[in-house]
Amino acid sequence: MRAAQLLALALALGGVTTAWAQPAVDESPDAPPTEGPNEEAASGGSEDAGGVDSAQGADGEDGESPAQAPAAPPSKVGAAAKPEANVQAQPRAKNDGLPAWGGGGDDGLPAWEPAPVEPSKGAAPIQANWDASTGPVAEASFPWFEHHGYFRIRADLFHNFDLDTSTDTGGGSSPVPPPTNGGDSQASANVRFRYQPTLHISETLRIKTTLDVLDNLVLGSTPDGGAIGGGRGFTARPDVPTETFSGTQTTPEAGINGYRDSVRVKHLWGEWKTPLGLLAFGRMMSHWGLGVLANSGNCLDCDFGDSVDRIMGVTKLFGTYVAFAWDFPSEGLVGFSGLHDSLNQRQGQPFDIDQRDDVNEWVIALFDKPVTREEKEARERDLNEVRKPVFDWGIYTVLRSQDRAIETGSSLPLRGPQDPVISLNSETDAFIPDAWFNFEYRPEKGQHYKVQLELVGIFGTVNDVPIGALQSKDPVVCADDAIGPDEIDNCPASQRIYQRKRDIEQWGYALEFDASYGKLKYGFHQGGASGDSTDGFGVLDKAPIDPDRPRDQSITNFRFDRDYIVDMIMFREVIGSVTNALYFKPYVGYNFIEDEREAWGFKISAIYGRALEADATPGDDPNLGLEFDAELFITEFDRFRWSVAYGVWFPMAAFNRLDATGRQILDEPGTAQTLQTMIGIQF
């Protein structure tokens, strides 16, 4: 790599997450202690995850629950309020400041503020205020907009992620292929502006949305000429034959000069506050607990994010919050609004063509944690004045089913018997329980202890795997090959193999212990995910159902959500997620400068990974490797963050490249490294 590129990476800036109105205090190792009765606010960010799912779009305001408590009187912009939220040093294992069903600073339940009143004539004009996002709303009249979001730039250098095991024809032990033309390193920078406004219609109605502008756009992409830029169709420029002579950057357009448009609408949903509780409806963020199962991906360094089309009600019964949701994960084949024929809506309204291919999902969530302003103030008193430990919990249960599945996944409407779309039997049922627990204790000023645990299970059955390659297989065969399919009645029940059937048995968990003693931050994170005995990790390298192995009757490899980040290289970039593994991660950090507004510090961590199913690894060995990560950061809480991080991973025998017999080692993995820098502004 050229020296100029290395210098650019070294000088790049970094890291911040979204701030919401009235964000809660960060309990990460980077957060400083606060003073007096507000020494540390009730837990926030995904560090607090537990309660309900962000799908309903909580905004993190310290307001009332949807079912009770009168609104507090409005105040003018500029009212004194200190920032309470912080972002955790990247690499991170959580989300910060995201609307989450039980997760964190946003309690998963919208906190409603009173109607702003238009300033009287002659009143002082509203002026810019850096503390506005943490203070009361401005005086205005309905309807009015509330603005939140962030802007980030990231620069990354990846070195040797193919682990020196790739061959000329591919087939290395790493799921990550090498750069083109025999290179060893990849480097780039990208940008994202996330805008999350809320339109307040009245005291009880509001609309929320998420828009990503230039979402992870690589800096230097979409030039105005050459084969990579505008070299196709009507965008071609004959006077710019190669990228060397490009004079400007063009706007990204899907299918023209990129695969994404410049502006992407991620979420759009409405909320109605009633005397019985809250009703939320639309496409919204989906987050629960620590983010192991469902993760909204709303942290600065997150890339994916879970969304769900949902109708949900939330209320409080006998001191416990209860949420019921009807989800629409997939409707199968749908029509097009602009296509008017006998199979589609002739008035221009698209609709679901067939009910039998729908995926149905119902969610029930129970949780006990502070949500209203009164509950949060009581929590602060318990932690910071009474100095007693506190405990929160949440249970999230999902029921999912589907009768038929579409093999091709086409969204085009059916046009006749010649249509290539195939609807196959599936008869899939799944039960997904998830439990979250949080324990927190602050015995004295400057000391803080927090333990969180999320446990997940996925259990179910696919009675008829909807893959065309399996439809030609005999439904039942005998483990004794001497007994053919025509003699299956002679096969004992214990030896019968149902080739089109799969049992789903998966589990995963994440445990986080975080502590601080003055400026010293330390902790230990540990977790695990079940694996499968078939070759491959099942994230970046293969699908969970392998048509070439019809006698594999189980799907057992659980995968952490890709935005639950535990490291920089091993799980995040190479394997793709935590799966078929146990990991152990101690860390320590120290803030050189620390006050109520900002912190300058560092964090170092180590993580060891061990496979649960050694036969599934390329090297048939359980030892995945040992990684060391270090980060230096400067952060102004809820406003600005800069960071530079370095990671090095020493892969072990699990990534050996073996011969066809699996007995001889052809290549041993090499060391992988990364240098990552970020800068972010939040509001």
XYZ file of C-alpha atoms in Angstrom, residues 75-682:
608
model
C -39.776 24.695 28.642
C -37.851 26.870 26.254
C -34.850 25.727 24.304
C -31.718 26.500 26.205
C -32.838 25.197 29.577
C -29.856 23.940 31.492
C -29.317 20.224 30.973
C -26.068 18.327 31.000
C -25.384 15.586 28.457
C -25.988 12.191 29.999
C -25.295 9.777 27.181
C -22.001 8.637 25.832
C -20.795 6.381 23.093
C -18.653 3.359 23.723
C -15.246 3.030 22.221
C -15.201 1.042 19.028
C -14.874 -1.894 18.475
C -18.170 -2.175 20.222
C -20.454 -4.989 21.243
C -23.601 -2.979 21.563
C -25.766 -0.154 20.302
C -25.913 3.267 21.917
C -28.842 5.602 22.209
C -31.129 3.575 20.043
C -34.849 3.133 20.391
C -35.034 -0.363 21.792
C -37.613 -2.595 23.306
C -35.776 -3.124 26.439
C -32.517 -2.018 25.413
C -30.968 0.883 26.798
C -31.248 4.579 26.913
C -34.311 4.453 24.788
C -36.666 2.329 26.734
C -38.549 0.871 23.871
C -41.561 2.929 24.885
C -42.055 6.419 23.474
C -41.920 9.129 26.117
C -44.403 11.826 25.178
C -43.691 15.488 25.766
C -46.364 18.202 25.996
C -47.436 20.349 23.088
C -45.011 23.205 22.497
C -46.581 26.654 22.602
C -45.822 29.259 19.978
C -43.762 32.096 21.474
C -45.682 35.263 22.250
C -45.102 38.382 20.247
C -41.944 40.128 21.299
C -40.418 37.032 22.884
C -36.718 36.454 22.441
C -35.997 34.564 19.198
C -35.021 30.895 19.368
C -31.273 30.521 19.002
C -28.978 27.582 18.311
C -28.196 25.604 21.428
C -25.780 22.663 21.565
C -27.641 21.260 24.565
C -31.052 21.275 22.905
C -31.059 17.518 22.262
C -30.714 16.837 25.978
C -33.101 19.491 27.176
C -36.807 20.303 26.896
C -38.372 20.963 23.517
C -38.615 24.414 21.985
C -41.796 26.429 22.306
C -43.702 26.006 19.074
C -47.132 24.946 17.808
C -48.361 21.706 16.275
C -47.290 20.213 14.004
C -43.602 20.409 14.845
C -40.458 18.432 13.989
C -37.950 16.924 16.369
C -34.545 16.282 14.758
C -31.978 13.607 15.567
C -29.261 11.736 13.737
C -25.549 11.588 13.099
C -22.895 12.083 10.449
C -19.861 9.825 10.261
C -16.785 9.150 8.166
C -14.836 5.905 8.567
C -11.515 4.842 7.058
C -10.405 1.202 7.271
C -7.311 -0.741 6.287
C -7.677 -4.537 6.095
C -4.569 -6.662 5.661
C -4.401 -10.389 4.878
C -8.011 -11.264 5.638
C -7.695 -14.291 3.323
C -5.096 -15.580 5.861
C -2.567 -16.505 3.106
C -4.508 -19.691 2.358
C -6.232 -18.775 -0.909
C -5.246 -20.563 -4.106
C -5.418 -19.428 -7.719
C -8.777 -21.156 -8.002
C -10.014 -20.006 -4.586
C -10.961 -22.436 -1.874
C -8.919 -21.043 1.002
C -9.711 -21.596 4.668
C -10.978 -18.016 5.104
C -14.447 -17.057 3.842
C -12.894 -13.738 2.740
C -11.317 -13.855 -0.747
C -8.055 -12.000 -1.423
C -7.985 -8.650 -3.243
C -7.825 -8.815 -7.027
C -4.554 -9.434 -8.844
C -2.821 -11.010 -5.872
C -3.000 -8.103 -3.448
C -2.780 -8.415 0.337
C -4.512 -5.246 1.579
C -7.738 -3.347 1.104
C -8.270 0.266 2.180
C -11.138 2.695 1.770
C -13.195 5.378 3.496
C -16.965 5.716 3.548
C -19.579 8.213 4.674
C -23.135 8.124 6.047
C -25.618 10.765 7.175
C -28.478 9.275 9.203
C -31.436 11.586 9.741
C -34.193 10.513 12.141
C -36.888 13.184 12.446
C -40.128 12.875 14.391
C -43.206 14.774 13.219
C -45.428 15.560 16.221
C -48.999 15.861 14.951
C -50.646 16.397 18.328
C -50.278 15.446 21.964
C -51.105 11.847 21.100
C -50.015 11.371 17.474
C -46.620 11.403 15.822
C -44.793 9.973 12.789
C -41.173 8.804 12.865
C -38.765 7.876 10.112
C -35.132 7.046 9.367
C -33.386 8.228 6.214
C -29.814 7.357 5.275
C -28.133 9.779 2.871
C -25.116 8.423 0.947
C -25.359 5.268 3.064
C -21.831 3.849 3.432
C -20.814 5.529 0.190
C -17.146 4.780 -0.543
C -15.237 8.030 -0.959
C -13.901 8.109 -4.498
C -16.687 5.997 -5.958
C -19.118 7.072 -8.708
C -16.680 9.123 -10.813
C -18.163 10.758 -13.893
C -16.321 8.695 -16.474
C -14.683 5.428 -17.359
C -16.020 1.899 -17.082
C -16.593 2.207 -13.324
C -18.234 5.621 -13.470
C -20.702 6.752 -16.093
C -19.535 4.379 -18.787
C -22.923 2.735 -19.395
C -25.911 3.845 -21.428
C -27.074 7.427 -21.209
C -24.579 8.270 -18.449
C -21.528 7.627 -20.631
C -19.125 10.512 -21.248
C -17.056 10.063 -24.401
C -14.661 12.812 -23.291
C -13.766 10.872 -20.098
C -12.463 7.518 -21.409
C -10.931 6.372 -18.091
C -11.312 7.243 -14.423
C -7.967 9.031 -14.597
C -9.645 11.958 -16.335
C -12.752 12.071 -14.135
C -13.687 15.620 -13.260
C -16.358 15.137 -10.595
C -18.376 12.637 -8.574
C -21.841 11.750 -9.815
C -24.921 11.075 -7.724
C -25.303 7.348 -6.919
C -28.299 5.765 -8.654
C -29.197 2.108 -8.241
C -28.714 0.221 -11.500
C -26.921 3.135 -13.141
C -23.646 3.716 -11.310
C -24.219 1.820 -8.080
C -26.463 -0.643 -6.280
C -27.957 1.905 -3.866
C -29.688 5.215 -4.323
C -28.411 8.415 -2.715
C -31.254 8.511 -0.174
C -32.711 5.364 1.380
C -35.812 5.365 3.583
C -35.124 2.738 6.269
C -38.144 3.207 8.532
C -41.501 4.934 8.578
C -44.065 4.370 11.313
C -46.748 6.104 13.330
C -47.566 6.111 17.038
C -50.871 6.762 18.774
C -50.955 7.306 22.525
C -54.266 6.224 24.080
C -55.553 5.900 27.667
C -55.027 2.133 27.342
C -51.458 2.334 26.070
C -49.455 2.925 22.910
C -50.277 1.713 19.408
C -47.392 1.702 16.904
C -47.728 0.724 13.239
C -45.504 0.742 10.147
C -41.972 -0.263 9.237
C -39.836 0.286 12.309
C -36.562 -0.621 13.997
C -36.352 -4.012 15.643
C -34.185 -4.328 18.726
C -34.278 -6.398 21.887
C -31.989 -6.788 24.871
C -28.288 -6.631 24.110
C -29.026 -7.042 20.410
C -28.018 -10.700 20.065
C -31.267 -11.760 18.371
C -32.688 -8.467 17.037
C -30.475 -5.415 16.632
C -31.505 -2.053 15.196
C -27.925 -1.334 14.084
C -28.185 2.255 15.236
C -24.684 2.628 16.650
C -22.059 4.608 14.793
C -20.027 1.628 13.706
C -22.990 -0.606 12.822
C -23.642 -1.516 9.201
C -26.869 -3.499 8.947
C -29.801 -2.926 11.276
C -32.993 -4.959 11.656
C -36.342 -3.577 10.541
C -39.805 -5.080 10.840
C -43.240 -4.296 9.461
C -45.320 -4.364 12.631
C -48.535 -3.438 14.382
C -47.913 -3.311 18.119
C -49.610 -2.350 21.338
C -47.821 -1.598 24.609
C -49.317 -1.046 28.056
C -48.555 -1.575 31.731
C -50.349 -4.183 33.852
C -49.727 -4.810 37.560
C -46.395 -2.976 37.449
C -45.074 -4.874 34.399
C -44.924 -3.588 30.833
C -46.609 -5.816 28.262
C -46.272 -5.616 24.478
C -48.156 -7.529 21.789
C -47.075 -7.345 18.151
C -48.275 -8.725 14.835
C -45.349 -8.771 12.408
C -45.155 -9.133 8.614
C -41.678 -10.616 7.918
C -42.598 -11.617 4.344
C -45.731 -11.579 2.197
C -44.216 -13.582 -0.665
C -45.282 -12.456 -4.115
C -46.691 -8.925 -4.315
C -47.876 -6.771 -7.194
C -46.523 -3.510 -8.570
C -48.361 -0.218 -8.171
C -47.664 0.768 -11.770
C -48.604 -2.554 -13.376
C -52.325 -2.818 -14.199
C -53.441 -6.177 -15.547
C -55.771 -9.036 -14.643
C -53.370 -10.345 -11.989
C -52.598 -6.999 -10.393
C -54.638 -4.199 -8.848
C -56.155 -2.270 -11.716
C -56.434 0.892 -9.609
C -52.694 1.093 -9.000
C -52.604 -0.326 -5.484
C -50.177 -3.257 -5.063
C -51.323 -6.196 -2.999
C -50.310 -9.630 -1.747
C -50.987 -12.131 -4.537
C -51.213 -15.316 -2.458
C -51.847 -15.735 1.259
C -50.344 -19.225 1.446
C -46.746 -18.018 1.050
C -46.963 -15.449 3.865
C -44.653 -15.631 6.871
C -46.732 -15.037 9.982
C -45.184 -13.803 13.230
C -46.559 -12.894 16.646
C -44.543 -11.352 19.480
C -45.291 -11.136 23.189
C -42.877 -9.211 25.421
C -42.893 -8.622 29.179
C -40.374 -6.446 30.971
C -39.747 -4.578 34.164
C -37.423 -1.569 33.979
C -37.696 2.222 34.380
C -39.628 3.899 31.562
C -41.469 6.969 32.864
C -39.778 10.064 34.235
C -40.880 9.164 37.754
C -39.478 5.633 37.401
C -36.162 6.925 36.125
C -35.845 9.484 38.903
C -36.580 6.775 41.464
C -33.920 4.604 39.862
C -31.363 7.397 40.143
C -32.151 7.830 43.814
C -31.802 4.116 44.444
C -28.444 3.949 42.683
C -26.838 7.246 43.633
C -28.346 8.218 46.993
C -29.657 5.104 48.685
C -26.797 3.147 47.074
C -28.727 -0.054 46.694
C -28.428 -2.554 43.814
C -31.166 -2.710 41.183
C -32.409 -5.462 38.899
C -34.252 -5.341 35.560
C -35.554 -8.124 33.365
C -37.398 -8.818 30.140
C -38.888 -11.784 28.269
C -39.360 -11.637 24.490
C -41.224 -14.482 22.756
C -41.663 -14.949 19.020
C -43.938 -17.416 17.201
C -43.291 -17.719 13.447
C -44.851 -19.934 10.758
C -45.106 -20.358 6.978
C -47.061 -22.887 4.871
C -45.472 -22.393 1.458
C -42.281 -20.691 0.273
C -41.114 -19.103 -2.967
C -37.890 -20.662 -4.172
C -36.751 -17.902 -6.530
C -37.741 -15.029 -4.231
C -39.055 -13.010 -7.184
C -41.289 -10.037 -6.380
C -42.806 -9.971 -9.899
C -46.485 -10.875 -10.103
C -47.438 -14.227 -11.570
C -48.264 -14.057 -15.294
C -49.134 -17.650 -16.150
C -47.980 -21.271 -16.015
C -44.725 -20.364 -17.739
C -43.670 -18.145 -14.845
C -40.378 -19.439 -13.320
C -41.468 -18.620 -9.764
C -42.081 -21.845 -7.841
C -44.207 -22.113 -4.714
C -43.182 -25.118 -2.624
C -44.487 -26.665 0.544
C -42.678 -25.556 3.659
C -44.821 -26.019 6.746
C -42.281 -24.216 8.906
C -42.914 -23.447 12.556
C -40.510 -21.791 14.991
C -40.618 -20.812 18.646
C -38.046 -18.189 19.682
C -37.741 -17.334 23.383
C -35.310 -14.606 24.515
C -34.611 -13.487 28.085
C -32.656 -10.418 29.222
C -31.422 -9.594 32.723
C -29.633 -6.557 34.108
C -27.996 -6.016 37.515
C -26.478 -2.673 38.470
C -24.817 -1.361 41.619
C -22.991 1.863 42.514
C -21.698 1.415 46.070
C -20.066 4.859 46.156
C -19.192 7.772 43.941
C -16.887 6.778 41.093
C -17.620 3.071 41.425
C -19.984 1.270 39.115
C -20.735 -2.400 38.481
C -23.081 -3.728 35.832
C -23.898 -7.245 34.628
C -26.150 -8.052 31.682
C -27.164 -11.398 30.229
C -29.186 -12.324 27.157
C -30.235 -15.933 26.463
C -31.759 -16.968 23.117
C -33.177 -20.184 21.726
C -34.696 -21.062 18.352
C -36.687 -24.289 18.162
C -38.867 -25.539 15.343
C -39.319 -27.729 12.307
C -39.242 -27.371 8.529
C -41.447 -30.282 7.523
C -40.763 -29.933 3.796
C -37.612 -27.980 2.910
C -38.593 -25.510 0.134
C -35.553 -26.072 -2.082
C -36.123 -27.421 -5.570
C -32.967 -29.536 -5.459
C -34.451 -31.454 -2.542
C -37.837 -32.086 -4.150
C -36.313 -34.870 -6.261
C -34.980 -36.631 -3.181
C -36.850 -39.487 -1.600
C -38.802 -38.178 1.393
C -37.614 -41.053 3.570
C -34.503 -43.234 3.266
C -32.894 -45.754 5.584
C -29.577 -45.276 7.335
C -28.887 -48.869 6.305
C -28.050 -48.447 2.615
C -28.912 -52.092 2.034
C -32.575 -51.150 2.433
C -33.731 -49.177 -0.586
C -36.519 -46.582 -0.755
C -38.940 -49.204 -2.023
C -38.283 -51.267 1.116
C -38.606 -48.433 3.608
C -41.266 -50.375 5.521
C -38.520 -52.809 6.504
C -36.369 -50.001 7.966
C -36.581 -49.574 11.762
C -38.052 -46.227 12.824
C -34.803 -45.325 14.621
C -32.877 -45.555 11.310
C -35.286 -43.638 9.101
C -33.977 -40.363 7.689
C -36.445 -37.748 6.476
C -34.381 -36.010 3.806
C -36.749 -33.092 3.260
C -37.296 -32.403 6.930
C -35.107 -30.257 9.188
C -35.314 -29.829 12.939
C -34.274 -26.387 14.203
C -32.384 -26.464 17.493
C -30.253 -23.383 18.132
C -29.089 -21.456 21.173
C -26.924 -18.459 21.978
C -26.082 -16.184 24.879
C -24.060 -13.084 25.719
C -22.806 -12.088 29.173
C -21.342 -8.654 29.875
C -19.650 -7.461 33.033
C -18.584 -3.800 33.032
C -17.068 -1.849 35.895
C -15.378 1.455 36.604
C -13.265 2.760 39.437
C -12.666 6.444 38.895
C -11.004 6.872 35.515
C -10.192 3.173 35.274
C -12.621 1.077 33.214
C -12.520 -2.696 32.977
C -14.732 -5.673 32.278
C -15.208 -9.141 30.865
C -17.534 -10.180 28.039
C -18.289 -13.792 27.232
C -20.743 -15.536 24.958
C -21.477 -18.515 22.804
C -23.523 -19.754 19.873
C -24.388 -23.296 18.903
C -22.809 -24.811 15.797
C -23.464 -27.456 13.185
C -21.336 -30.468 12.329
C -21.479 -29.793 8.570
C -18.540 -28.003 6.990
C -18.484 -24.219 7.105
C -19.511 -21.536 9.546
C -22.810 -20.782 7.842
C -22.598 -16.984 7.656
C -20.411 -15.807 4.765
C -19.398 -19.199 3.398
C -22.551 -21.314 3.123
C -26.313 -21.485 3.595
C -27.752 -23.256 6.657
C -29.514 -25.801 4.424
C -27.157 -27.666 2.080
C -28.976 -29.449 -0.799
C -25.910 -31.660 -1.243
C -26.429 -33.111 2.241
C -30.066 -34.274 2.276
C -29.431 -36.620 5.200
C -28.527 -33.739 7.516
C -31.784 -33.464 9.432
C -30.988 -30.529 11.720
C -30.219 -26.821 11.588
C -28.281 -26.103 14.759
C -25.905 -23.210 14.031
C -27.130 -20.053 15.792
C -25.778 -16.736 14.518
C -25.473 -13.555 16.560
C -26.951 -10.509 14.892
C -24.240 -8.988 12.712
C -24.479 -5.660 14.531
C -23.637 -7.230 17.901
C -19.932 -6.503 17.540
C -17.450 -8.253 19.819
C -14.157 -7.709 17.955
C -12.585 -6.112 14.905
C -11.486 -9.038 12.712
C -12.135 -12.655 13.717
C -15.903 -12.761 14.117
C -16.908 -9.440 12.571
C -14.999 -9.540 9.295
C -13.781 -13.085 8.600
C -16.413 -15.437 10.018
C -19.148 -12.817 9.681
C -20.773 -13.217 13.100
C -20.462 -15.172 16.321
C -21.523 -18.728 15.427
C -20.357 -22.217 16.402
C -18.119 -20.698 19.036
C -17.429 -19.630 22.569
C -15.547 -16.366 23.043
C -13.817 -14.821 26.046
C -12.994 -11.110 26.073
C -11.386 -9.160 28.926
C -10.736 -5.440 28.472
C -9.296 -2.464 30.338
C -9.376 1.254 29.627
C -8.346 4.545 31.148
C -9.482 8.130 30.585
C -6.608 10.618 30.823
C -9.018 13.554 30.729
C -12.505 13.201 32.094
C -15.252 15.592 33.128
C -18.973 16.031 32.629
C -18.535 17.124 29.008
C -15.732 15.085 27.484
C -13.241 12.264 27.879
C -9.872 11.458 26.319
C -8.711 7.915 26.818
C -7.829 4.480 25.503
C -9.134 0.932 25.647
C -7.386 -2.388 24.989
C -8.955 -5.831 24.807
C -8.160 -9.429 23.950
C -10.550 -12.069 22.628
C -10.106 -15.816 22.227
C -12.497 -17.909 20.143
C -13.076 -21.667 20.308
C -15.357 -23.657 18.006
C -17.957 -25.958 19.540
C -18.112 -28.194 16.455
C -14.503 -28.676 15.368
C -15.491 -30.710 12.281
C -17.222 -27.654 10.825
C -14.016 -25.574 10.721
C -11.715 -25.652 7.680
C -8.908 -27.187 9.750
C -11.100 -29.586 11.782
C -9.749 -27.974 14.947
C -11.588 -26.042 17.700
C -9.033 -23.234 18.174
C -10.196 -20.225 16.153
C -7.556 -17.757 17.258
C -6.512 -14.921 19.547
C -7.116 -11.254 18.748
C -5.841 -8.047 20.369
C -7.573 -4.694 19.808
C -6.593 -1.204 20.967
C -8.310 2.160 20.577
C -7.475 5.792 21.325
C -10.419 8.187 21.448
C -11.554 11.745 22.149
C -15.254 12.263 22.786
C -17.507 15.154 23.639
C -20.554 13.388 25.005
C -23.538 13.445 22.637
C -21.787 15.846 20.264
C -18.551 14.616 18.742
C -16.194 11.654 18.718
C -12.824 10.871 17.189
C -11.053 7.523 17.416
C -8.331 5.422 15.875
C -8.198 1.659 16.512
C -5.792 -1.144 15.638
C -6.494 -4.874 15.675
C -4.315 -7.925 15.084
C -5.596 -11.492 14.876
C -3.503 -14.632 15.163
C -5.645 -17.397 13.614
C -5.033 -20.906 14.890
C -5.393 -24.453 13.575
C -9.133 -24.098 12.862
C -8.105 -22.127 9.746
C -5.559 -24.577 8.375
C -6.171 -25.508 4.746
C -6.338 -29.282 4.459
C -6.165 -31.621 1.481
C -9.184 -33.545 0.201
C -8.580 -36.337 2.706
C -8.533 -33.902 5.626
C -5.328 -35.426 6.949
C -2.592 -33.250 5.439
C -2.075 -29.524 6.097
C -1.512 -27.642 2.848
C -1.372 -24.114 4.316
C -1.278 -22.611 7.781
C -3.083 -19.266 8.283
C -1.162 -16.001 8.437
C -1.726 -13.024 10.724
C -4.496 -10.538 9.854
C -4.425 -6.846 10.821
C -6.660 -3.802 10.586
C -6.346 -0.062 11.184
C -9.635 1.796 11.554
C -10.365 5.472 12.095
C -13.629 7.364 12.490
C -15.027 10.814 13.083
C -18.626 11.604 13.933
C -21.003 14.410 14.781
C -24.332 13.671 16.445
